[in-house]
Short mmCIF file of C-alpha atoms in Angstrom, two decimals:
data_model
loop_
_atom_site.label_atom_id
_atom_site.label_comp_id
_atom_site.label_asym_id
_atom_site.label_seq_id
_atom_site.Cartn_x
_atom_site.Cartn_y
_atom_site.Cartn_z
CA MET A 685 13.75 -47.20 -8.51
CA ALA A 686 13.92 -42.90 -7.83
CA ARG A 687 14.39 -42.32 -3.87
CA ARG A 688 11.52 -40.42 -2.30
CA PRO A 689 12.48 -36.97 -1.39
CA LEU A 690 12.99 -36.77 2.66
CA PRO A 691 10.32 -34.73 4.59
CA ARG A 692 10.95 -31.11 4.58
CA ILE A 693 11.03 -30.61 8.69
CA LEU A 694 13.73 -33.39 8.10
CA SER A 695 15.50 -31.58 5.09
CA SER A 696 15.52 -28.27 6.21
CA SER A 697 18.40 -26.90 7.88
CA SER A 698 18.83 -26.66 11.76
CA ALA A 699 18.61 -22.94 12.09
CA SER A 700 14.41 -23.84 12.31
CA ILE A 701 15.08 -25.81 15.64
CA VAL A 702 17.79 -23.25 17.12
CA ARG A 703 14.67 -20.60 16.68
CA SER A 704 12.29 -22.71 18.20
CA ARG A 705 14.77 -23.29 21.75
CA GLU A 706 15.68 -20.02 22.00
CA ILE A 707 11.63 -19.08 21.79
CA VAL A 708 10.87 -21.63 24.88
CA ARG A 709 14.16 -20.60 26.54
CA THR A 710 12.79 -17.02 26.05
CA ALA A 711 9.01 -17.68 27.31
CA ALA A 712 10.34 -19.91 30.38
CA ASP A 713 12.38 -16.59 31.44
CA SER A 714 9.52 -14.48 30.90
CA ALA A 715 7.16 -16.89 32.90
CA THR A 716 9.74 -16.78 35.51
CA ASP A 717 9.97 -13.14 36.36
CA VAL A 718 6.24 -13.00 35.68
CA LEU A 719 5.51 -15.98 38.41
CA HIS A 720 8.81 -14.28 40.45
CA PRO A 721 6.76 -12.97 43.72
CA LEU A 722 4.21 -15.73 43.84
CA ILE A 723 7.47 -18.65 43.59
CA THR A 724 8.61 -16.23 46.36
CA ILE A 725 6.23 -16.11 48.47
CA SER A 726 5.47 -20.03 47.93
CA ARG A 727 9.44 -20.21 49.22
CA GLY A 728 9.11 -18.07 52.34
CA LEU A 729 5.81 -19.79 53.22
CA ARG A 730 7.54 -23.61 53.27
CA LEU A 731 10.53 -22.15 55.29
CA ILE A 732 8.10 -20.76 57.55
CA THR A 733 6.35 -23.99 57.77
CA ALA A 734 9.32 -25.58 58.10
CA ALA A 735 10.39 -23.49 60.76
CA LEU A 736 6.89 -23.84 62.98
CA ARG A 737 7.19 -27.69 62.95
CA GLY A 738 10.59 -27.51 64.34
CA LYS A 739 9.50 -25.38 66.75
CA TRP A 740 6.76 -27.83 67.78
CA ALA A 741 8.42 -30.97 67.85
CA ALA A 742 11.09 -29.15 70.17
CA THR A 743 8.60 -27.92 72.91
CA PRO A 744 7.87 -30.24 75.32
CA LYS A 745 4.91 -32.25 75.48
CA GLU A 746 3.40 -30.41 79.03
CA ARG A 747 3.49 -27.03 77.44
CA ARG A 748 1.52 -28.29 73.80
CA SER A 749 -1.26 -27.75 75.79
CA PRO A 750 -1.08 -24.19 76.70
CA ALA A 751 0.28 -23.72 73.32
CA LEU A 752 -2.84 -24.88 71.35
CA PHE A 753 -4.94 -22.75 73.78
CA LEU A 754 -3.20 -19.88 73.21
CA THR A 755 -3.10 -20.56 69.01
CA ALA A 756 -6.65 -20.44 69.21
CA ALA A 757 -7.44 -17.67 71.04
CA VAL A 758 -5.29 -15.41 69.31
CA VAL A 759 -7.00 -16.99 66.06
CA LEU A 760 -10.16 -16.02 67.43
CA VAL A 761 -9.65 -12.73 68.25
CA VAL A 762 -8.17 -12.21 64.91
CA ALA A 763 -11.66 -13.27 63.80
CA LEU A 764 -13.54 -10.98 65.60
CA ILE A 765 -12.06 -7.87 64.88
CA PRO A 766 -12.90 -5.79 61.82
CA TYR A 767 -10.46 -6.72 58.78
CA GLY A 768 -8.84 -9.17 61.29
CA PRO A 769 -8.44 -12.18 58.39
CA LEU A 770 -7.82 -9.95 55.43
CA LEU A 771 -4.78 -7.86 57.62
CA ALA A 772 -3.44 -11.43 59.11
CA LEU A 773 -3.40 -12.31 55.27
CA ILE A 774 -1.39 -9.53 54.49
CA THR A 775 0.74 -10.05 57.53
CA VAL A 776 1.65 -13.45 57.05
CA MET A 777 1.94 -12.72 52.78
CA GLY A 778 4.46 -10.08 53.96
CA ALA A 779 6.54 -12.23 55.99
CA ALA A 780 6.97 -14.68 53.32
CA ALA A 781 7.80 -12.48 50.83
CA TRP A 782 10.65 -11.72 52.92
CA LYS A 783 11.74 -14.64 54.39
CA GLY A 784 11.86 -16.34 50.65
CA ARG A 785 13.52 -12.54 49.47
CA GLU A 786 17.07 -14.76 49.07
CA LYS A 787 17.01 -17.79 47.09
CA PRO A 788 19.84 -20.21 48.64
CA VAL A 789 22.80 -20.37 47.33
CA VAL A 790 24.68 -23.55 46.22
CA LYS A 791 27.85 -24.25 46.37
CA THR A 792 29.19 -26.19 43.07
CA GLY A 793 33.20 -26.09 43.97
CA PRO A 794 36.05 -24.90 46.01
CA ASP A 795 36.60 -20.98 46.64
CA GLU A 796 39.65 -18.99 46.63
CA ALA A 797 40.72 -20.34 50.16
CA GLU A 798 40.15 -23.84 49.07
CA LEU A 799 41.61 -23.67 45.99
CA ALA A 800 44.49 -22.56 47.70
CA ARG A 801 44.65 -25.51 50.14
CA LEU A 802 44.16 -28.04 47.51
CA GLN A 803 46.74 -26.40 45.43
CA ALA A 804 49.08 -26.21 48.42
CA LEU A 805 48.84 -30.06 49.30
CA TYR A 806 49.52 -30.70 45.59
CA GLU A 807 52.45 -28.74 45.78
CA ALA A 808 53.55 -30.83 49.17
CA LEU A 809 53.24 -34.28 47.48
CA VAL A 810 54.80 -33.45 44.24
CA PRO A 811 58.35 -34.80 45.67
CA TYR A 812 56.82 -38.12 46.52
CA PHE A 813 54.58 -38.42 43.44
CA SER A 814 57.88 -37.57 40.73
CA VAL A 815 60.72 -38.95 39.43
CA PRO A 816 62.93 -37.01 36.77
CA GLU A 817 62.77 -39.78 34.17
CA ASP A 818 58.56 -39.57 34.06
CA PRO A 819 58.10 -38.11 30.46
CA ASN A 820 54.41 -37.10 31.36
CA PRO A 821 54.51 -36.48 35.62
CA LEU A 822 50.85 -36.31 37.45
CA PHE A 823 52.74 -34.11 39.63
CA ALA A 824 54.95 -31.39 38.98
CA HIS A 825 56.04 -27.78 40.12
CA GLY A 826 52.93 -25.98 39.06
CA GLY A 827 50.97 -28.08 37.52
CA GLU A 828 47.27 -28.42 37.89
CA TRP A 829 45.87 -29.95 40.77
CA ASP A 830 42.67 -30.93 39.22
CA LYS A 831 44.23 -34.01 37.48
CA ALA A 832 45.40 -35.97 40.62
CA PHE A 833 42.06 -35.03 42.93
CA SER A 834 39.20 -36.45 41.81
CA GLU A 835 37.10 -35.62 44.86
CA TYR A 836 37.81 -33.30 47.64
CA ALA A 837 35.53 -31.90 50.46
CA PHE A 838 35.77 -29.17 53.12
CA ASP A 839 34.60 -28.75 56.69
CA GLU A 840 33.47 -24.89 57.87
CA SER A 841 36.18 -23.74 59.11
CA GLY A 842 38.16 -24.50 55.44
CA ARG A 843 39.81 -27.89 55.96
CA PRO A 844 39.69 -30.71 54.27
CA THR A 845 37.55 -33.28 55.33
CA ARG A 846 37.89 -36.01 52.57
CA LEU A 847 40.40 -36.48 49.71
CA ARG A 848 40.95 -38.70 46.79
CA VAL A 849 44.40 -38.84 45.53
CA ARG A 850 45.26 -40.45 42.20
CA TYR A 851 48.97 -41.25 42.08
CA PRO A 852 51.52 -42.67 40.12
CA ALA A 853 51.72 -46.00 39.33
CA TYR A 854 55.64 -46.59 39.97
CA PHE A 855 54.97 -45.11 43.72
CA THR A 856 56.07 -47.64 46.13
CA ASP A 857 52.31 -47.96 47.84
CA GLY A 858 53.60 -51.54 48.88
CA GLU A 859 56.09 -50.16 51.31
CA PRO A 860 55.02 -49.22 54.72
CA ALA A 861 57.58 -46.43 55.47
CA ALA A 862 56.73 -44.94 51.98
CA ARG A 863 52.94 -45.04 52.75
CA ALA A 864 53.72 -43.56 56.35
CA ARG A 865 55.33 -40.63 55.12
CA ILE A 866 52.29 -39.64 52.59
CA GLU A 867 49.62 -40.04 55.87
CA GLN A 868 52.04 -37.96 57.87
CA LEU A 869 52.44 -35.27 55.24
CA LEU A 870 48.58 -35.27 54.31
CA HIS A 871 48.05 -35.46 58.56
CA ALA A 872 50.18 -31.85 58.51
CA LYS A 873 49.05 -30.37 55.97
CA SER A 874 45.45 -31.12 56.46
CA GLY A 875 44.98 -29.74 59.93
CA ARG A 876 46.40 -31.57 63.29
CA GLY A 877 44.22 -32.09 66.11
CA ARG A 878 41.54 -34.51 63.82
CA GLU A 879 42.32 -38.38 63.53
CA TYR A 880 42.42 -39.60 59.82
CA HIS A 881 41.28 -42.37 58.07
CA PHE A 882 43.76 -43.74 54.89
CA VAL A 883 42.58 -46.24 52.55
CA TRP A 884 45.42 -47.30 50.02
CA ASP A 885 43.78 -48.78 46.80
CA GLU A 886 46.80 -50.40 44.88
CA GLU A 887 45.60 -51.65 42.04
CA GLY A 888 43.62 -48.55 40.87
CA ASN A 889 46.58 -46.37 42.10
CA GLN A 890 44.67 -44.41 44.00
CA LEU A 891 44.59 -42.89 48.13
CA ASP A 892 40.98 -41.84 50.02
CA MET A 893 41.54 -39.68 53.34
CA SER A 894 38.95 -38.95 55.16
CA VAL A 895 38.36 -37.15 58.84
CA LEU A 896 36.63 -39.65 61.18
CA GLY A 897 34.65 -38.19 63.84
CA ALA A 898 35.01 -39.05 67.55
CA LEU A 899 33.60 -42.26 68.93
CA PRO A 900 31.18 -41.80 71.70
CA THR A 901 31.97 -41.52 75.50
CA THR A 902 28.54 -40.89 76.94
CA ILE A 903 27.97 -45.07 76.82
CA ALA A 904 28.65 -46.46 80.55
CA ALA A 905 28.84 -49.40 82.42
CA GLN A 906 25.35 -51.52 81.17
CA PRO A 907 24.14 -55.00 80.97
CA PHE A 908 25.27 -55.57 76.94
CA VAL A 909 23.39 -57.86 75.39
CA THR A 910 25.45 -61.09 74.67
CA SER A 911 26.14 -64.57 74.38
CA PRO A 912 28.26 -66.77 76.78
CA GLY A 913 31.74 -66.61 76.10
CA GLU A 914 31.23 -62.95 74.74
CA THR A 915 32.62 -59.94 76.44
CA VAL A 916 32.19 -56.56 75.30
CA LEU A 917 35.71 -54.31 75.24
CA GLY A 918 34.12 -51.23 73.80
CA PHE A 919 32.67 -49.78 70.36
CA THR A 920 34.51 -48.50 67.22
CA ASP A 921 33.12 -46.95 63.87
CA ALA A 922 29.91 -48.63 62.49
CA ASP A 923 31.38 -49.86 58.93
CA ALA A 924 34.36 -51.38 60.94
CA VAL A 925 32.05 -54.33 62.24
CA GLN A 926 28.52 -55.71 60.97
CA ARG A 927 27.11 -56.56 64.34
CA ARG A 928 25.20 -54.26 66.87
CA VAL A 929 23.96 -54.06 70.34
CA PRO A 930 21.66 -51.78 72.06
CA VAL A 931 22.99 -49.96 74.51
CA THR A 932 21.73 -46.48 76.76
CA ALA A 933 23.40 -43.28 76.73
CA GLY A 934 22.10 -40.64 78.93
CA GLU A 935 18.46 -41.13 78.24
CA GLU A 936 18.67 -42.18 74.69
CA SER A 937 18.51 -45.57 73.43
CA HIS A 938 20.44 -46.68 70.11
CA ASP A 939 22.32 -49.62 68.56
CA ALA A 940 26.49 -49.06 68.74
CA PRO A 941 28.83 -50.80 66.66
CA PRO A 942 30.70 -53.01 69.99
CA VAL A 943 34.04 -54.79 69.76
CA ILE A 944 33.43 -58.30 70.75
CA TRP A 945 36.18 -60.23 72.29
CA ARG A 946 35.49 -64.19 72.20
CA THR A 947 36.47 -66.39 75.05
CA GLY A 948 36.48 -70.13 76.24
CA PRO A 949 37.24 -73.72 74.34
CA ARG A 950 37.01 -72.43 70.60
CA SER A 951 38.26 -68.60 71.11
CA THR A 952 41.25 -68.33 69.02
CA GLU A 953 42.63 -65.21 71.54
CA PRO A 954 41.56 -66.91 74.83
CA HIS A 955 43.71 -64.28 76.89
CA LEU A 956 44.50 -60.41 77.17
CA LEU A 957 46.75 -57.63 77.18
CA VAL A 958 45.84 -54.03 77.75
CA VAL A 959 48.52 -51.38 77.19
CA GLY A 960 48.49 -47.78 78.18
CA ARG A 961 49.90 -45.43 80.42
CA PRO A 962 48.37 -43.99 83.53
CA GLY A 963 44.79 -42.26 83.43
CA THR A 964 44.23 -43.73 79.86
CA GLY A 965 41.57 -46.36 81.18
CA THR A 966 43.13 -49.46 81.78
CA THR A 967 41.80 -50.02 85.03
CA THR A 968 38.64 -49.13 83.69
CA LEU A 969 38.46 -51.54 80.71
CA LEU A 970 39.40 -54.58 83.69
CA ARG A 971 36.84 -53.36 85.65
CA SER A 972 34.41 -53.18 82.53
CA ILE A 973 35.04 -57.05 81.97
CA ALA A 974 35.04 -58.36 85.62
CA LEU A 975 31.33 -56.59 85.57
CA GLN A 976 30.75 -59.04 82.75
CA ALA A 977 32.73 -62.19 83.66
CA LEU A 978 30.64 -62.18 86.90
CA LYS A 979 27.26 -63.09 85.15
CA ASP A 980 28.16 -66.70 84.46
CA GLY A 981 32.03 -66.61 86.22
CA ASP A 982 34.52 -66.90 89.07
CA LEU A 983 36.84 -64.19 89.54
CA LEU A 984 40.76 -63.91 90.70
CA ILE A 985 41.71 -60.19 90.96
CA VAL A 986 45.63 -59.70 91.56
CA GLU A 987 46.29 -55.29 91.55
CA GLY A 988 49.79 -54.85 91.50
CA SER A 989 49.29 -51.20 92.18
CA GLY A 990 48.23 -51.76 95.81
CA THR A 991 45.66 -48.91 95.18
CA GLY A 992 42.67 -50.13 95.74
CA GLU A 993 40.65 -49.40 92.34
CA TYR A 994 38.92 -53.19 92.40
CA ALA A 995 37.89 -52.46 96.38
CA CYS A 996 34.27 -52.64 95.48
CA LEU A 997 34.19 -55.70 94.23
CA THR A 998 36.19 -57.30 97.36
CA GLY A 999 33.23 -60.19 98.97
CA ARG A 1000 30.82 -60.00 96.10
CA SER A 1001 29.50 -63.27 95.20
CA GLY A 1002 31.70 -65.04 92.47
CA VAL A 1003 34.70 -62.73 93.36
CA LEU A 1004 36.77 -65.59 94.82
CA ALA A 1005 39.84 -62.96 96.11
CA VAL A 1006 41.16 -59.35 95.21
CA GLU A 1007 44.45 -59.23 96.52
CA CYS A 1008 47.39 -56.34 96.91
CA GLY A 1009 50.17 -57.97 98.51
CA LEU A 1010 52.73 -59.84 97.09
CA ALA A 1011 51.94 -62.53 99.26
CA GLY A 1012 48.32 -63.08 98.83
CA ALA A 1013 48.93 -62.86 94.88
CA LEU A 1014 51.32 -65.32 94.85
CA ALA A 1015 49.10 -67.13 96.93
CA ILE A 1016 45.86 -67.49 94.95
CA LEU A 1017 48.20 -67.60 91.91
CA GLU A 1018 49.84 -70.73 92.81
CA TRP A 1019 45.91 -72.04 93.64
CA ALA A 1020 44.77 -70.73 90.54
CA SER A 1021 47.63 -72.96 88.52
CA HIS A 1022 46.59 -75.81 90.71
CA GLU A 1023 43.24 -75.45 89.32
CA THR A 1024 43.84 -75.59 86.23
CA GLU A 1025 45.86 -78.71 86.16
CA ARG A 1026 42.80 -79.66 88.59
CA ARG A 1027 39.70 -78.71 85.38
CA LEU A 1028 42.18 -80.51 82.95
CA ILE A 1029 42.32 -83.69 84.73
CA ALA A 1030 38.56 -84.17 85.70
CA ALA A 1031 38.22 -83.16 81.78
CA ASN A 1032 40.50 -85.62 80.26
CA ARG A 1033 39.36 -88.31 83.03
CA ALA A 1034 35.32 -87.41 81.89
CA ARG A 1035 36.37 -88.01 78.18
CA GLN A 1036 37.99 -91.07 78.83
CA ALA A 1037 34.93 -92.68 80.40
CA GLY A 1038 32.35 -90.99 77.79
CA ARG A 1039 31.16 -89.05 80.01
CA PRO A 1040 30.05 -85.06 79.90
CA ALA A 1041 32.55 -82.65 81.57
CA PRO A 1042 31.58 -82.51 85.20
CA GLU A 1043 29.91 -79.34 86.56
CA ASP A 1044 32.42 -77.63 88.72
CA ILE A 1045 34.62 -77.36 85.64
CA LYS A 1046 32.13 -75.61 83.86
CA ARG A 1047 32.25 -72.49 85.39
CA PRO A 1048 34.44 -69.99 83.44
CA LEU A 1049 37.55 -68.90 85.78
CA TRP A 1050 38.38 -65.70 85.26
CA ILE A 1051 42.54 -63.96 86.70
CA LEU A 1052 42.50 -60.43 86.27
CA LEU A 1053 46.18 -58.86 87.09
CA ASP A 1054 47.00 -54.76 87.07
CA ARG A 1055 50.36 -54.01 86.53
CA PRO A 1056 52.22 -57.13 87.75
CA SER A 1057 55.83 -55.97 87.13
CA MET A 1058 55.32 -54.36 90.36
CA LEU A 1059 54.79 -57.87 92.53
CA ALA A 1060 57.82 -58.76 90.30
CA ASP A 1061 60.01 -55.91 91.29
CA LEU A 1062 59.06 -56.51 94.81
CA ALA A 1063 59.60 -60.59 94.36
CA ALA A 1064 63.26 -60.10 93.12
CA ALA A 1065 63.97 -57.94 96.17
CA ASP A 1066 62.36 -60.22 98.67
CA GLY A 1067 64.13 -63.32 96.56
CA ARG A 1068 60.66 -64.90 95.40
CA THR A 1069 59.24 -66.27 92.89
CA ASP A 1070 57.99 -64.00 90.26
CA PRO A 1071 53.82 -63.82 90.28
CA GLN A 1072 54.28 -63.86 86.36
CA HIS A 1073 55.79 -67.07 86.14
CA LEU A 1074 52.67 -69.00 87.61
CA LEU A 1075 50.64 -67.83 85.04
CA GLN A 1076 52.05 -70.37 83.06
CA VAL A 1077 49.70 -73.29 83.59
CA PRO A 1078 46.29 -70.94 82.91
CA LEU A 1079 47.88 -69.34 79.93
CA ARG A 1080 49.46 -72.53 78.29
CA HIS A 1081 45.89 -74.66 79.11
CA GLY A 1082 43.19 -72.19 80.13
CA ARG A 1083 41.54 -72.86 76.78
CA ALA A 1084 40.34 -76.45 77.87
CA ALA A 1085 40.27 -75.68 80.79
CA GLY A 1086 37.86 -72.49 81.12
CA VAL A 1087 40.45 -70.00 82.75
CA THR A 1088 41.21 -66.91 81.20
CA VAL A 1089 43.84 -64.23 81.89
CA VAL A 1090 43.66 -60.59 81.59
CA VAL A 1091 47.32 -58.40 82.26
CA ALA A 1092 47.01 -54.41 82.58
CA GLU A 1093 50.60 -53.18 81.86
CA GLN A 1094 51.86 -49.58 80.74
CA PHE A 1095 54.49 -48.99 78.43
CA ASP A 1096 57.38 -48.21 80.42
CA THR A 1097 57.27 -51.76 81.82
CA LEU A 1098 56.09 -53.95 79.37
CA ASP A 1099 59.53 -55.22 78.87
CA ASP A 1100 59.36 -56.35 82.21
CA LEU A 1101 56.25 -59.06 80.90
CA SER A 1102 57.55 -62.42 80.76
CA GLU A 1103 57.86 -64.42 77.84
CA PRO A 1104 54.62 -66.60 78.29
CA VAL A 1105 52.42 -63.49 78.73
CA LEU A 1106 53.41 -62.12 75.67
CA SER A 1107 53.31 -65.06 73.88
CA HIS A 1108 50.11 -66.22 74.77
CA THR A 1109 47.90 -63.21 75.07
CA ARG A 1110 47.10 -62.56 71.32
CA ALA A 1111 44.16 -60.19 71.99
CA ARG A 1112 45.69 -56.92 72.22
CA VAL A 1113 44.51 -53.37 73.48
CA VAL A 1114 46.28 -49.89 73.02
CA LEU A 1115 44.64 -47.23 75.28
CA GLY A 1116 45.93 -43.68 75.13
CA PRO A 1117 47.92 -41.35 73.14
CA ALA A 1118 50.83 -43.38 71.38
CA SER A 1119 52.99 -43.39 68.00
CA HIS A 1120 52.83 -45.62 65.44
CA GLY A 1121 55.29 -47.66 66.58
CA GLN A 1122 54.35 -47.92 69.86
CA VAL A 1123 50.97 -49.35 68.76
CA GLU A 1124 52.37 -51.14 65.70
CA SER A 1125 54.89 -52.87 68.75
CA VAL A 1126 52.01 -54.08 70.70
CA LEU A 1127 48.94 -54.84 67.58
CA GLY A 1128 52.06 -56.38 65.56
CA ALA A 1129 50.26 -53.88 62.77
CA PRO A 1130 50.11 -50.13 62.72
CA PRO A 1131 46.71 -48.68 62.92
CA HIS A 1132 44.99 -47.18 59.42
CA THR A 1133 44.34 -43.62 61.48
CA THR A 1134 46.66 -41.43 62.87
CA PRO A 1135 46.72 -41.05 66.49
CA THR A 1136 46.17 -37.80 67.74
CA ALA A 1137 47.81 -36.51 71.03
CA ASP A 1138 44.42 -35.26 73.23
CA VAL A 1139 42.57 -38.45 73.35
CA PRO A 1140 39.84 -39.03 76.30
CA PRO A 1141 40.08 -41.85 78.70
CA GLY A 1142 39.16 -45.36 77.59
CA ARG A 1143 40.10 -44.14 73.63
CA GLY A 1144 42.42 -46.63 72.06
CA TYR A 1145 42.72 -49.35 69.67
CA ALA A 1146 42.11 -53.11 69.56
CA ARG A 1147 43.04 -56.38 67.50
CA LEU A 1148 41.85 -59.67 67.78
CA GLY A 1149 45.05 -62.18 67.19
CA THR A 1150 45.23 -61.62 63.37
CA GLY A 1151 41.99 -59.30 62.84
CA PRO A 1152 41.94 -55.73 61.73
CA VAL A 1153 42.91 -52.81 64.02
CA LEU A 1154 39.93 -51.40 65.33
CA ARG A 1155 39.40 -48.06 67.04
CA LEU A 1156 37.96 -48.54 70.14
CA GLN A 1157 36.19 -46.53 73.28
CA VAL A 1158 35.86 -48.53 76.76
CA PRO A 1159 32.34 -48.02 78.37
CA ALA A 1160 32.93 -45.72 81.41
CA THR A 1161 33.13 -47.58 83.78
CA PRO A 1162 34.83 -45.65 87.07
CA ASP A 1163 35.02 -46.97 90.64
CA PRO A 1164 32.32 -45.81 91.91
CA TYR A 1165 33.97 -45.45 95.60
CA ASP A 1166 35.54 -42.22 94.38
CA ASP A 1167 35.00 -38.97 95.29
CA ALA A 1168 35.54 -38.01 91.23
CA THR A 1169 32.86 -40.36 89.93
CA THR A 1170 29.20 -39.00 88.70
CA GLU A 1171 26.17 -40.43 90.55
CA ALA A 1172 24.92 -41.40 87.26
CA HIS A 1173 28.28 -43.63 86.49
CA ARG A 1174 28.11 -44.37 90.68
CA ARG A 1175 24.78 -45.68 90.33
CA ALA A 1176 25.51 -47.39 86.54
CA VAL A 1177 28.08 -49.46 88.07
CA LEU A 1178 26.80 -50.54 91.57
CA ASP A 1179 23.17 -51.86 89.77
CA LEU A 1180 26.11 -54.21 87.84
CA LEU A 1181 27.52 -55.38 91.21
CA PRO A 1182 26.66 -58.81 92.49
CA GLY A 1183 25.43 -59.13 96.46
CA ARG A 1184 27.60 -60.00 99.15
CA GLU A 1185 28.06 -63.23 99.82
CA ALA A 1186 28.88 -64.81 103.93
CA PRO A 1187 32.26 -64.60 104.70
CA VAL A 1188 34.20 -68.08 104.41
CA GLU A 1189 36.26 -69.77 106.37
CA ALA A 1190 39.40 -70.81 103.63
CA THR A 1191 40.46 -68.37 101.46
CA PRO A 1192 41.33 -69.70 97.60
CA ALA A 1193 44.67 -69.34 98.59
CA GLN A 1194 43.91 -71.92 101.70
CA ALA A 1195 42.08 -74.39 99.58
CA SER A 1196 45.26 -74.76 97.42
CA SER A 1197 46.77 -76.76 100.51
CA VAL A 1198 43.52 -79.13 100.77
CA ASP A 1199 43.63 -82.66 98.99
CA PRO A 1200 40.68 -81.75 95.96
CA THR A 1201 40.10 -85.48 95.73
CA PRO A 1202 36.72 -85.78 96.59
CA VAL A 1203 35.35 -87.21 99.62
CA GLU A 1204 32.56 -89.71 99.46
CA ALA A 1205 29.66 -89.40 102.07
CA VAL A 1206 29.38 -92.36 104.50
CA PRO A 1207 25.77 -93.01 105.44
CA ALA A 1208 24.71 -92.39 109.10
CA GLU A 1209 23.84 -95.58 111.41
CA GLY A 1210 20.88 -96.67 112.50
#
């Protein structure tokens, strides 16, 4: 059977196809040259329309009606004068041609300064990512950086904001010390004063570095939408947690990612330890926790510094005591220990009898201690019991008894905390500037970011039990009686404070000496 010849268009050479492409390309270029004025005017009209729309959106509502009236008057005057519409059209077309005369330049690659910075980063990583035995090293002096850096981005000042680094498989990325050296090097070479986030992909031998934005400091104390037993410690990055709570920052409302600390019988981290330096916001965090705890619980406060930071809570409903002295602190902590034991006994008796727990042990009891080490020094000098020893029962049995302990201490006196406090406070918060070693010593794990030396008050890290280390910004909760507090923050805190209650005859310390056994009522005769 004879083969049929191919069609002429398929059997001919590709010269005709190439010639057709050149004809089409020439026609497109010619059409672009002919229509260039129209394209320029269209681009200018689009830019002018976008500018007018943005200006209209920024105009206050009370000024829009006068603006519309003025615009209508100008249009009417232009329409009535001779040749007015024609002159207006020529003016608009001229403005559009001038506005759209320059086509925006699209950046397709790094400039000379960015290329020099990428090459410097590459050269700095050579001693860490290369060995003499490697026959084909990925990192070598004078090598090509584009083989190691697959993704990168820069800010307006020319500093890198995102970088993806490929490293050889023999690099010991499983050792924290080796990873810390690389992170410190990239932090120093990319620009100090910013917080960098590092993500190591051990399987793919890749390191992603990105610059984190500052956490918002405009969120103040307010009633947060939470369930019973949940406390908002602060707010973190959007990709760090899945939950969102509505908040008000100034005059705007939005959803923010919170750091939720859960307490109660089913909590795995029933107690909290806050560590920081003076002025970093530890007292602010305790004050924020106190305002949230008063929604459905009772509160005991021991202030070791004695500066009166919790004076606004004195005499409020639900606040059992606010003590600054050693004698008062020992008294209320002894009462709290007895109260914890009483709750345990009452709950045990109810379970044995097959009855629900009594109502008087269901209300949570919070114990807040600010700087207990100062009271420990006073107790040692006076030959009295360390107040921290009275926390053993609430710390060990507080979860079952509905008792929560929150301790705030400074880095300088962290070693003065007792063993029960350190072993039972598995929810940890570090506030203020701190090194990697200090953060890891408190939280038990290093942060995945590079802490900066200059941070606002209330900024730090949080870790709940064995969870991840999260960035944290505590909501602004200043002392409303402080003269330096702004009126907005003062009003926000005062609105959350419960009302004052009438003075009682017996304090919790005095009540500890009273027999807790209930007395049955005797009916009156007659």
